[in-house]
């Protein structure tokens, strides 16, 4: 028991006790939220005592990213300014930034949630943890950092980039656990191959946490096979602290969302009504333990579903399926709805495909076109035209059967597509330019 759980009181309780705790915490959250200018206005008339069951969450207002922008910077604050010890600003992948504030209590509970995630995957004191994500305003850096220290791992705050030094650090300190965003994990793979480093032979890695952007099961397989690690999916967003919202356990089958800290809803993004159990929809989250800036029914725009059934690990916290993307990532081509992740899934399942690709949308003579630019692996002779033609045909055929439209496919040499610091830019939409 002690060895299985970081926080048995919150990880190993019954579903009934968990839900009772949620109701208490929801009531307390409504009380706290009512102190902010934003919710004082939105909650008018609704009293904390009106929350008697989990169903009563339906009486609460939704909160959107736009609400956070409009109330920037302090409109959501529920405590005096002197109670705050940290702020993060969302990286603003899709528009103007928003701020999130933390009290000391909020940082403590966040670090504890993170430690819980890492411990669940088998990380222990004695492990060396290398954090290869950006520090600074991106919550992935400091979020994992404090969780790893809380657990008691030797923590290397190496940050993103500088791949040669990363590899050197892994060697010198026998790094066993990594946190890395998926696109960088793929890129670092190329660098290691160029340098003749074989992680299974030369390094001591055993666990890698991948998250912060959508990636497919095929990328997980590639990373696991190359680095010789188990990959655990990690989900979070700045508005909900950052990482540590949902995390995979050793069953590696969906991410337990910590329901003692977050109240989960999955809704139809058009009607905002709850979807049927197990159906895909927009994830909506309410913070249950936050003091500085509680958020009620925050619309994440992330599309996922609750996986049906219990997890073999026995935790009562329900599991989220892999995030398919944000509703704003979806694009429409010739009337067909497409998520970039569908393209990735096809590409990464084909062995001759390298570790980088991008999708270019354009408009020619008023017709929308889609071209997928694909790096081939080092192992392909780029002079072998017939082989290349076969690969191209296979990619085209598999994409067509997945997407139901036929994209153009351009094969390019290894390492020739632009690389990004931070999250990958996989979709270039020139139709509106
Ligand atoms: P920004 O919104 O500016 O990108 P965040 O760092 O808060 O800043 O990003 C959170 C978002 O990242 C989530 O809402 C989700 O879209 C994406 N994300 C985080 N973790 C994952 C994951 N494991 N799989 C897919 N997408 C993820
Ligand atoms: K992110
Ligand atoms: Zn589990």
GROMACS .gro file of C-alpha atoms and ligand atoms in nm:
model
  462
    1UNK     CA    1   0.000   0.000   0.000
    2UNK     CA    2   0.262   0.253   0.109
    3UNK     CA    3   0.468   0.158  -0.191
    4UNK     CA    4   0.183   0.199  -0.440
    5UNK     CA    5   0.052   0.541  -0.349
    6UNK     CA    6   0.203   0.880  -0.291
    7UNK     CA    7  -0.115   1.002  -0.126
    8UNK     CA    8  -0.328   0.700  -0.037
    9UNK     CA    9  -0.591   0.916   0.133
   10UNK     CA   10  -0.673   1.076  -0.202
   11UNK     CA   11  -0.572   0.803  -0.445
   12UNK     CA   12  -0.718   0.494  -0.285
   13UNK     CA   13  -1.053   0.608  -0.149
   14UNK     CA   14  -1.388   0.469  -0.263
   15UNK     CA   15  -1.590   0.637  -0.535
   16UNK     CA   16  -1.855   0.734  -0.276
   17UNK     CA   17  -1.603   0.905  -0.051
   18UNK     CA   18  -1.441   1.075  -0.347
   19UNK     CA   19  -1.774   1.218  -0.460
   20UNK     CA   20  -1.864   1.334  -0.111
   21UNK     CA   21  -1.531   1.514  -0.093
   22UNK     CA   22  -1.601   1.673  -0.431
   23UNK     CA   23  -1.934   1.814  -0.315
   24UNK     CA   24  -1.772   1.971  -0.007
   25UNK     CA   25  -1.490   2.115  -0.210
   26UNK     CA   26  -1.721   2.243  -0.481
   27UNK     CA   27  -1.925   2.431  -0.222
   28UNK     CA   28  -1.607   2.579  -0.076
   29UNK     CA   29  -1.485   2.672  -0.425
   30UNK     CA   30  -1.809   2.857  -0.501
   31UNK     CA   31  -1.767   3.045  -0.174
   32UNK     CA   32  -1.413   3.147  -0.265
   33UNK     CA   33  -1.489   3.224  -0.629
   34UNK     CA   34  -1.762   3.466  -0.522
   35UNK     CA   35  -1.491   3.698  -0.391
   36UNK     CA   36  -1.357   3.777  -0.738
   37UNK     CA   37  -1.504   4.066  -0.937
   38UNK     CA   38  -1.580   3.831  -1.225
   39UNK     CA   39  -1.771   3.563  -1.035
   40UNK     CA   40  -1.939   3.806  -0.796
   41UNK     CA   41  -2.115   3.933  -1.105
   42UNK     CA   42  -2.172   3.592  -1.271
   43UNK     CA   43  -2.285   3.405  -0.962
   44UNK     CA   44  -2.539   3.659  -0.851
   45UNK     CA   45  -2.808   3.497  -0.645
   46UNK     CA   46  -2.631   3.162  -0.620
   47UNK     CA   47  -2.512   3.078  -0.269
   48UNK     CA   48  -2.258   2.813  -0.170
   49UNK     CA   49  -2.533   2.636   0.031
   50UNK     CA   50  -2.718   2.580  -0.295
   51UNK     CA   51  -2.455   2.322  -0.388
   52UNK     CA   52  -2.594   2.000  -0.237
   53UNK     CA   53  -2.493   1.740  -0.493
   54UNK     CA   54  -2.257   1.709  -0.788
   55UNK     CA   55  -2.548   1.762  -1.023
   56UNK     CA   56  -2.576   2.117  -0.889
   57UNK     CA   57  -2.267   2.207  -1.087
   58UNK     CA   58  -2.509   2.257  -1.376
   59UNK     CA   59  -2.629   2.579  -1.206
   60UNK     CA   60  -2.284   2.733  -1.228
   61UNK     CA   61  -2.178   2.955  -1.519
   62UNK     CA   62  -1.922   2.838  -1.774
   63UNK     CA   63  -1.591   3.024  -1.796
   64UNK     CA   64  -1.410   3.072  -2.128
   65UNK     CA   65  -1.063   3.174  -2.236
   66UNK     CA   66  -1.222   3.496  -2.361
   67UNK     CA   67  -1.355   3.567  -2.009
   68UNK     CA   68  -0.998   3.531  -1.880
   69UNK     CA   69  -0.872   3.772  -2.146
   70UNK     CA   70  -1.146   4.026  -2.076
   71UNK     CA   71  -1.076   4.017  -1.703
   72UNK     CA   72  -0.698   4.038  -1.750
   73UNK     CA   73  -0.503   4.084  -1.532
   74UNK     CA   74  -0.680   4.070  -1.194
   75UNK     CA   75  -1.050   4.015  -1.258
   76UNK     CA   76  -1.045   3.653  -1.135
   77UNK     CA   77  -0.845   3.714  -0.822
   78UNK     CA   78  -1.010   3.586  -0.503
   79UNK     CA   79  -0.745   3.680  -0.246
   80UNK     CA   80  -0.552   3.994  -0.156
   81UNK     CA   81  -0.250   4.063  -0.372
   82UNK     CA   82  -0.014   4.000  -0.080
   83UNK     CA   83  -0.132   3.637  -0.067
   84UNK     CA   84   0.012   3.565  -0.411
   85UNK     CA   85   0.355   3.413  -0.459
   86UNK     CA   86   0.365   3.323  -0.831
   87UNK     CA   87   0.206   3.394  -1.163
   88UNK     CA   88   0.224   3.215  -1.496
   89UNK     CA   89   0.112   3.345  -1.830
   90UNK     CA   90  -0.027   3.099  -2.084
   91UNK     CA   91   0.198   3.063  -2.385
   92UNK     CA   92  -0.088   3.185  -2.600
   93UNK     CA   93  -0.063   2.922  -2.875
   94UNK     CA   94  -0.396   3.045  -3.005
   95UNK     CA   95  -0.409   3.416  -2.926
   96UNK     CA   96  -0.369   3.676  -2.654
   97UNK     CA   97  -0.215   3.560  -2.328
   98UNK     CA   98  -0.392   3.508  -1.996
   99UNK     CA   99  -0.255   3.512  -1.641
  100UNK     CA  100  -0.290   3.253  -1.365
  101UNK     CA  101  -0.207   3.332  -1.002
  102UNK     CA  102  -0.095   3.102  -0.722
  103UNK     CA  103  -0.090   3.140  -0.346
  104UNK     CA  104   0.156   2.940  -0.139
  105UNK     CA  105  -0.120   2.687  -0.073
  106UNK     CA  106  -0.179   2.655  -0.449
  107UNK     CA  107   0.189   2.587  -0.518
  108UNK     CA  108   0.197   2.328  -0.240
  109UNK     CA  109  -0.106   2.138  -0.366
  110UNK     CA  110   0.023   2.156  -0.724
  111UNK     CA  111   0.365   2.014  -0.630
  112UNK     CA  112   0.188   1.741  -0.438
  113UNK     CA  113  -0.034   1.650  -0.733
  114UNK     CA  114   0.272   1.635  -0.958
  115UNK     CA  115   0.461   1.415  -0.712
  116UNK     CA  116   0.155   1.188  -0.703
  117UNK     CA  117   0.166   1.156  -1.084
  118UNK     CA  118   0.536   1.075  -1.097
  119UNK     CA  119   0.522   0.829  -0.808
  120UNK     CA  120   0.229   0.650  -0.974
  121UNK     CA  121   0.446   0.572  -1.278
  122UNK     CA  122   0.717   0.415  -1.065
  123UNK     CA  123   0.957   0.708  -1.021
  124UNK     CA  124   1.128   0.697  -0.680
  125UNK     CA  125   1.393   0.876  -0.474
  126UNK     CA  126   1.720   0.756  -0.623
  127UNK     CA  127   1.601   0.830  -0.976
  128UNK     CA  128   1.764   1.113  -1.169
  129UNK     CA  129   1.509   1.333  -1.341
  130UNK     CA  130   1.598   1.550  -1.639
  131UNK     CA  131   1.343   1.817  -1.728
  132UNK     CA  132   1.389   1.897  -2.099
  133UNK     CA  133   1.106   2.147  -2.129
  134UNK     CA  134   1.109   2.524  -2.129
  135UNK     CA  135   1.118   2.687  -1.787
  136UNK     CA  136   0.986   3.037  -1.736
  137UNK     CA  137   0.626   3.121  -1.810
  138UNK     CA  138   0.550   2.775  -1.950
  139UNK     CA  139   0.400   2.581  -1.660
  140UNK     CA  140   0.549   2.248  -1.776
  141UNK     CA  141   0.896   2.345  -1.654
  142UNK     CA  142   0.840   2.455  -1.295
  143UNK     CA  143   0.537   2.227  -1.254
  144UNK     CA  144   0.739   1.909  -1.310
  145UNK     CA  145   1.042   2.056  -1.138
  146UNK     CA  146   0.876   2.105  -0.801
  147UNK     CA  147   0.690   1.775  -0.825
  148UNK     CA  148   1.012   1.584  -0.890
  149UNK     CA  149   1.189   1.756  -0.600
  150UNK     CA  150   0.894   1.692  -0.374
  151UNK     CA  151   0.912   1.322  -0.462
  152UNK     CA  152   1.284   1.326  -0.394
  153UNK     CA  153   1.443   1.268  -0.733
  154UNK     CA  154   1.774   1.425  -0.820
  155UNK     CA  155   1.639   1.694  -1.053
  156UNK     CA  156   1.829   1.841  -1.348
  157UNK     CA  157   1.662   2.160  -1.475
  158UNK     CA  158   1.818   2.134  -1.819
  159UNK     CA  159   1.541   2.318  -2.002
  160UNK     CA  160   1.460   2.283  -2.372
  161UNK     CA  161   1.713   2.264  -2.654
  162UNK     CA  162   2.091   2.227  -2.666
  163UNK     CA  163   2.063   1.860  -2.752
  164UNK     CA  164   2.432   1.772  -2.725
  165UNK     CA  165   2.449   1.901  -2.371
  166UNK     CA  166   2.126   1.716  -2.287
  167UNK     CA  167   2.281   1.390  -2.401
  168UNK     CA  168   2.600   1.462  -2.208
  169UNK     CA  169   2.399   1.528  -1.891
  170UNK     CA  170   2.208   1.203  -1.941
  171UNK     CA  171   2.538   1.018  -1.962
  172UNK     CA  172   2.720   1.194  -1.682
  173UNK     CA  173   2.443   1.165  -1.425
  174UNK     CA  174   2.277   0.841  -1.547
  175UNK     CA  175   1.943   1.009  -1.600
  176UNK     CA  176   1.660   0.758  -1.556
  177UNK     CA  177   1.349   0.976  -1.595
  178UNK     CA  178   1.271   1.238  -1.860
  179UNK     CA  179   1.008   1.502  -1.917
  180UNK     CA  180   1.005   1.613  -2.279
  181UNK     CA  181   0.746   1.737  -2.527
  182UNK     CA  182   0.670   1.485  -2.803
  183UNK     CA  183   0.808   1.691  -3.093
  184UNK     CA  184   1.137   1.740  -2.910
  185UNK     CA  185   1.156   1.369  -2.826
  186UNK     CA  186   1.138   1.297  -3.199
  187UNK     CA  187   1.397   1.560  -3.283
  188UNK     CA  188   1.637   1.444  -3.013
  189UNK     CA  189   1.607   1.097  -3.159
  190UNK     CA  190   1.749   1.231  -3.487
  191UNK     CA  191   2.034   1.403  -3.305
  192UNK     CA  192   2.124   1.086  -3.117
  193UNK     CA  193   2.121   0.889  -3.441
  194UNK     CA  194   2.353   1.142  -3.603
  195UNK     CA  195   2.591   1.125  -3.308
  196UNK     CA  196   2.581   0.746  -3.297
  197UNK     CA  197   2.427   0.741  -2.949
  198UNK     CA  198   2.213   0.436  -2.881
  199UNK     CA  199   2.015   0.511  -2.565
  200UNK     CA  200   1.955   0.146  -2.489
  201UNK     CA  201   2.328   0.082  -2.491
  202UNK     CA  202   2.472   0.415  -2.373
  203UNK     CA  203   2.212   0.562  -2.136
  204UNK     CA  204   2.014   0.454  -1.828
  205UNK     CA  205   1.668   0.583  -1.920
  206UNK     CA  206   1.358   0.396  -1.805
  207UNK     CA  207   1.067   0.644  -1.792
  208UNK     CA  208   0.962   0.939  -2.011
  209UNK     CA  209   0.672   1.179  -1.959
  210UNK     CA  210   0.532   1.321  -2.282
  211UNK     CA  211   0.265   1.588  -2.297
  212UNK     CA  212   0.180   1.955  -2.355
  213UNK     CA  213   0.078   1.889  -2.716
  214UNK     CA  214  -0.125   1.622  -2.894
  215UNK     CA  215   0.060   1.313  -3.013
  216UNK     CA  216  -0.043   0.972  -3.134
  217UNK     CA  217  -0.004   0.619  -3.001
  218UNK     CA  218   0.241   0.566  -3.290
  219UNK     CA  219   0.471   0.837  -3.151
  220UNK     CA  220   0.456   0.672  -2.811
  221UNK     CA  221   0.568   0.343  -2.970
  222UNK     CA  222   0.855   0.508  -3.157
  223UNK     CA  223   0.982   0.686  -2.847
  224UNK     CA  224   0.955   0.375  -2.632
  225UNK     CA  225   1.138   0.160  -2.886
  226UNK     CA  226   1.419   0.405  -2.950
  227UNK     CA  227   1.495   0.527  -2.598
  228UNK     CA  228   1.411   0.201  -2.421
  229UNK     CA  229   1.162   0.371  -2.187
  230UNK     CA  230   0.801   0.349  -2.083
  231UNK     CA  231   0.617   0.659  -2.202
  232UNK     CA  232   0.343   0.805  -1.982
  233UNK     CA  233   0.099   1.060  -2.117
  234UNK     CA  234   0.079   1.383  -1.919
  235UNK     CA  235  -0.204   1.636  -1.949
  236UNK     CA  236  -0.257   1.978  -1.803
  237UNK     CA  237  -0.316   2.340  -1.888
  238UNK     CA  238  -0.206   2.666  -1.732
  239UNK     CA  239  -0.560   2.759  -1.632
  240UNK     CA  240  -0.572   2.445  -1.414
  241UNK     CA  241  -0.221   2.509  -1.266
  242UNK     CA  242  -0.035   2.338  -1.549
  243UNK     CA  243   0.070   1.971  -1.572
  244UNK     CA  244  -0.063   1.730  -1.310
  245UNK     CA  245  -0.430   1.746  -1.406
  246UNK     CA  246  -0.442   1.397  -1.561
  247UNK     CA  247  -0.167   1.139  -1.590
  248UNK     CA  248  -0.123   0.779  -1.697
  249UNK     CA  249  -0.063   0.504  -1.445
  250UNK     CA  250   0.142   0.192  -1.511
  251UNK     CA  251  -0.146   0.041  -1.710
  252UNK     CA  252  -0.067   0.310  -1.975
  253UNK     CA  253  -0.426   0.315  -2.080
  254UNK     CA  254  -0.579   0.660  -2.039
  255UNK     CA  255  -0.495   0.935  -1.792
  256UNK     CA  256  -0.641   0.939  -1.441
  257UNK     CA  257  -0.784   1.281  -1.385
  258UNK     CA  258  -0.738   1.375  -1.020
  259UNK     CA  259  -1.098   1.421  -0.927
  260UNK     CA  260  -1.026   1.533  -0.572
  261UNK     CA  261  -0.868   1.844  -0.729
  262UNK     CA  262  -1.070   1.886  -1.051
  263UNK     CA  263  -1.437   1.834  -1.123
  264UNK     CA  264  -1.477   1.684  -1.471
  265UNK     CA  265  -1.751   1.735  -1.727
  266UNK     CA  266  -1.754   1.641  -2.095
  267UNK     CA  267  -2.001   1.847  -2.296
  268UNK     CA  268  -2.119   1.887  -2.651
  269UNK     CA  269  -1.930   2.204  -2.758
  270UNK     CA  270  -2.232   2.339  -2.948
  271UNK     CA  271  -2.514   2.278  -2.703
  272UNK     CA  272  -2.302   2.268  -2.383
  273UNK     CA  273  -2.514   1.974  -2.269
  274UNK     CA  274  -2.331   1.676  -2.115
  275UNK     CA  275  -2.254   1.402  -2.367
  276UNK     CA  276  -2.354   1.043  -2.298
  277UNK     CA  277  -2.110   0.845  -2.083
  278UNK     CA  278  -1.798   0.755  -2.282
  279UNK     CA  279  -1.876   0.987  -2.575
  280UNK     CA  280  -1.631   1.237  -2.720
  281UNK     CA  281  -1.681   1.603  -2.630
  282UNK     CA  282  -1.519   1.915  -2.488
  283UNK     CA  283  -1.354   1.877  -2.151
  284UNK     CA  284  -1.484   2.123  -1.890
  285UNK     CA  285  -1.301   2.152  -1.558
  286UNK     CA  286  -1.369   2.314  -1.222
  287UNK     CA  287  -1.085   2.360  -0.972
  288UNK     CA  288  -1.164   2.210  -0.630
  289UNK     CA  289  -0.864   2.309  -0.418
  290UNK     CA  290  -0.746   2.641  -0.555
  291UNK     CA  291  -0.743   2.957  -0.344
  292UNK     CA  292  -0.586   3.236  -0.550
  293UNK     CA  293  -0.785   3.189  -0.866
  294UNK     CA  294  -1.055   2.922  -0.860
  295UNK     CA  295  -1.219   2.860  -1.198
  296UNK     CA  296  -1.571   2.728  -1.247
  297UNK     CA  297  -1.660   2.510  -1.545
  298UNK     CA  298  -1.364   2.621  -1.753
  299UNK     CA  299  -1.406   2.528  -2.120
  300UNK     CA  300  -1.071   2.378  -2.218
  301UNK     CA  301  -1.157   2.337  -2.590
  302UNK     CA  302  -0.981   2.001  -2.562
  303UNK     CA  303  -1.167   1.712  -2.719
  304UNK     CA  304  -1.158   1.378  -2.542
  305UNK     CA  305  -1.381   1.128  -2.366
  306UNK     CA  306  -1.397   0.944  -2.037
  307UNK     CA  307  -1.283   0.586  -2.085
  308UNK     CA  308  -1.547   0.340  -1.969
  309UNK     CA  309  -1.472   0.081  -1.702
  310UNK     CA  310  -1.238   0.059  -1.405
  311UNK     CA  311  -0.861   0.075  -1.424
  312UNK     CA  312  -0.672  -0.238  -1.317
  313UNK     CA  313  -0.464  -0.017  -1.082
  314UNK     CA  314  -0.773   0.028  -0.864
  315UNK     CA  315  -0.773   0.408  -0.842
  316UNK     CA  316  -1.129   0.544  -0.848
  317UNK     CA  317  -1.028   0.854  -1.048
  318UNK     CA  318  -1.172   0.822  -1.398
  319UNK     CA  319  -0.950   0.815  -1.706
  320UNK     CA  320  -0.934   1.053  -2.001
  321UNK     CA  321  -0.869   0.917  -2.345
  322UNK     CA  322  -0.579   1.065  -2.544
  323UNK     CA  323  -0.662   1.429  -2.628
  324UNK     CA  324  -0.759   1.442  -2.990
  325UNK     CA  325  -0.677   1.811  -3.018
  326UNK     CA  326  -0.843   2.140  -2.946
  327UNK     CA  327  -1.164   2.223  -3.118
  328UNK     CA  328  -0.967   2.511  -3.283
  329UNK     CA  329  -0.708   2.266  -3.427
  330UNK     CA  330  -0.965   2.100  -3.644
  331UNK     CA  331  -0.966   2.213  -4.006
  332UNK     CA  332  -1.216   2.155  -4.278
  333UNK     CA  333  -1.105   2.046  -4.623
  334UNK     CA  334  -1.363   1.996  -4.895
  335UNK     CA  335  -1.626   1.969  -4.625
  336UNK     CA  336  -1.443   1.699  -4.430
  337UNK     CA  337  -1.343   1.765  -4.067
  338UNK     CA  338  -0.980   1.672  -4.005
  339UNK     CA  339  -0.758   1.676  -3.696
  340UNK     CA  340  -0.381   1.701  -3.749
  341UNK     CA  341  -0.339   1.404  -3.514
  342UNK     CA  342  -0.511   1.178  -3.770
  343UNK     CA  343  -0.237   1.260  -4.020
  344UNK     CA  344   0.033   1.193  -3.763
  345UNK     CA  345  -0.117   0.859  -3.671
  346UNK     CA  346  -0.092   0.741  -4.032
  347UNK     CA  347   0.257   0.879  -4.093
  348UNK     CA  348   0.420   0.751  -3.776
  349UNK     CA  349   0.288   0.403  -3.843
  350UNK     CA  350   0.497   0.383  -4.162
  351UNK     CA  351   0.858   0.279  -4.089
  352UNK     CA  352   1.016   0.469  -4.381
  353UNK     CA  353   0.870   0.795  -4.249
  354UNK     CA  354   1.114   1.003  -4.044
  355UNK     CA  355   1.044   1.208  -3.734
  356UNK     CA  356   0.915   1.533  -3.880
  357UNK     CA  357   0.627   1.632  -4.105
  358UNK     CA  358   0.393   1.922  -4.169
  359UNK     CA  359   0.057   1.984  -4.325
  360UNK     CA  360   0.021   2.273  -4.569
  361UNK     CA  361  -0.325   2.393  -4.666
  362UNK     CA  362  -0.357   2.621  -4.967
  363UNK     CA  363  -0.610   2.745  -5.219
  364UNK     CA  364  -0.555   2.714  -5.593
  365UNK     CA  365  -0.819   2.839  -5.840
  366UNK     CA  366  -1.066   2.851  -5.553
  367UNK     CA  367  -1.009   2.489  -5.463
  368UNK     CA  368  -0.866   2.401  -5.123
  369UNK     CA  369  -0.561   2.178  -5.134
  370UNK     CA  370  -0.372   1.987  -4.868
  371UNK     CA  371  -0.013   1.880  -4.904
  372UNK     CA  372   0.163   1.669  -4.647
  373UNK     CA  373   0.539   1.724  -4.642
  374UNK     CA  374   0.711   1.421  -4.497
  375UNK     CA  375   1.074   1.363  -4.404
  376UNK     CA  376   1.198   1.015  -4.492
  377UNK     CA  377   1.433   0.834  -4.256
  378UNK     CA  378   1.813   0.835  -4.288
  379UNK     CA  379   1.797   0.476  -4.399
  380UNK     CA  380   1.638   0.562  -4.735
  381UNK     CA  381   1.853   0.638  -5.040
  382UNK     CA  382   1.698   0.959  -5.165
  383UNK     CA  383   1.834   0.869  -5.510
  384UNK     CA  384   1.621   0.555  -5.530
  385UNK     CA  385   1.328   0.702  -5.720
  386UNK     CA  386   1.128   0.383  -5.746
  387UNK     CA  387   1.148   0.316  -5.375
  388UNK     CA  388   1.046   0.674  -5.301
  389UNK     CA  389   0.751   0.641  -5.535
  390UNK     CA  390   0.634   0.330  -5.351
  391UNK     CA  391   0.657   0.507  -5.015
  392UNK     CA  392   0.470   0.806  -5.150
  393UNK     CA  393   0.193   0.587  -5.287
  394UNK     CA  394   0.156   0.403  -4.959
  395UNK     CA  395   0.132   0.729  -4.762
  396UNK     CA  396  -0.123   0.871  -5.005
  397UNK     CA  397  -0.334   0.558  -4.993
  398UNK     CA  398  -0.332   0.531  -4.613
  399UNK     CA  399  -0.406   0.901  -4.566
  400UNK     CA  400  -0.693   0.879  -4.810
  401UNK     CA  401  -0.850   0.589  -4.626
  402UNK     CA  402  -0.813   0.765  -4.288
  403UNK     CA  403  -0.920   1.116  -4.396
  404UNK     CA  404  -1.153   1.040  -4.687
  405UNK     CA  405  -0.985   1.311  -4.898
  406UNK     CA  406  -0.674   1.265  -5.109
  407UNK     CA  407  -0.387   1.489  -5.004
  408UNK     CA  408  -0.074   1.571  -5.203
  409UNK     CA  409   0.232   1.404  -5.052
  410UNK     CA  410   0.583   1.549  -5.087
  411UNK     CA  411   0.879   1.348  -4.958
  412UNK     CA  412   1.171   1.553  -4.837
  413UNK     CA  413   1.519   1.470  -4.711
  414UNK     CA  414   1.580   1.389  -4.346
  415UNK     CA  415   1.617   1.696  -4.118
  416UNK     CA  416   1.510   1.939  -4.392
  417UNK     CA  417   1.180   2.068  -4.251
  418UNK     CA  418   1.189   2.369  -4.018
  419UNK     CA  419   1.232   2.285  -3.650
  420UNK     CA  420   1.066   2.477  -3.369
  421UNK     CA  421   1.181   2.556  -3.022
  422UNK     CA  422   0.892   2.453  -2.801
  423UNK     CA  423   0.568   2.316  -2.933
  424UNK     CA  424   0.573   2.195  -3.293
  425UNK     CA  425   0.396   2.389  -3.565
  426UNK     CA  426   0.252   2.111  -3.779
  427UNK     CA  427  -0.019   2.296  -3.964
  428UNK     CA  428   0.041   2.580  -4.209
  429UNK     CA  429  -0.285   2.725  -4.335
  430UNK     CA  430  -0.218   2.953  -4.633
  431UNK     CA  431  -0.581   2.966  -4.738
  432UNK     CA  432  -0.650   3.287  -4.551
  433UNK     CA  433  -0.320   3.459  -4.627
  434LIG     P1  434  -0.133   2.721  -2.437
  434LIG     O1  435  -0.282   2.713  -2.417
  434LIG     O2  436  -0.085   2.857  -2.461
  434LIG     O3  437  -0.079   2.617  -2.531
  434LIG     P2  438  -0.074   2.559  -2.205
  434LIG     O4  439   0.065   2.522  -2.178
  434LIG     O5  440  -0.163   2.588  -2.093
  434LIG     O6  441  -0.068   2.684  -2.298
  434LIG     O7  442  -0.135   2.445  -2.295
  434LIG     C1  443  -0.236   2.357  -2.249
  434LIG     C2  444  -0.291   2.281  -2.368
  434LIG     O8  445  -0.192   2.192  -2.420
  434LIG     C3  446  -0.407   2.192  -2.334
  434LIG     O9  447  -0.527   2.265  -2.326
  434LIG     C4  448  -0.403   2.094  -2.450
  434LIG    O10  449  -0.462   2.151  -2.565
  434LIG     C5  450  -0.255   2.077  -2.475
  434LIG     N1  451  -0.206   1.957  -2.408
  434LIG     C6  452  -0.148   1.948  -2.287
  434LIG     N2  453  -0.115   1.820  -2.258
  434LIG     C7  454  -0.155   1.744  -2.362
  434LIG     C8  455  -0.151   1.604  -2.392
  434LIG     N3  456  -0.098   1.514  -2.311
  434LIG     N4  457  -0.205   1.564  -2.510
  434LIG     C9  458  -0.259   1.653  -2.594
  434LIG     N5  459  -0.265   1.785  -2.573
  434LIG    C10  460  -0.214   1.832  -2.458
  435LIG     K1  461   0.043   2.302  -2.394
  436LIG    ZN1  462  -0.477   0.321  -1.332
   0.00000   0.00000   0.00000
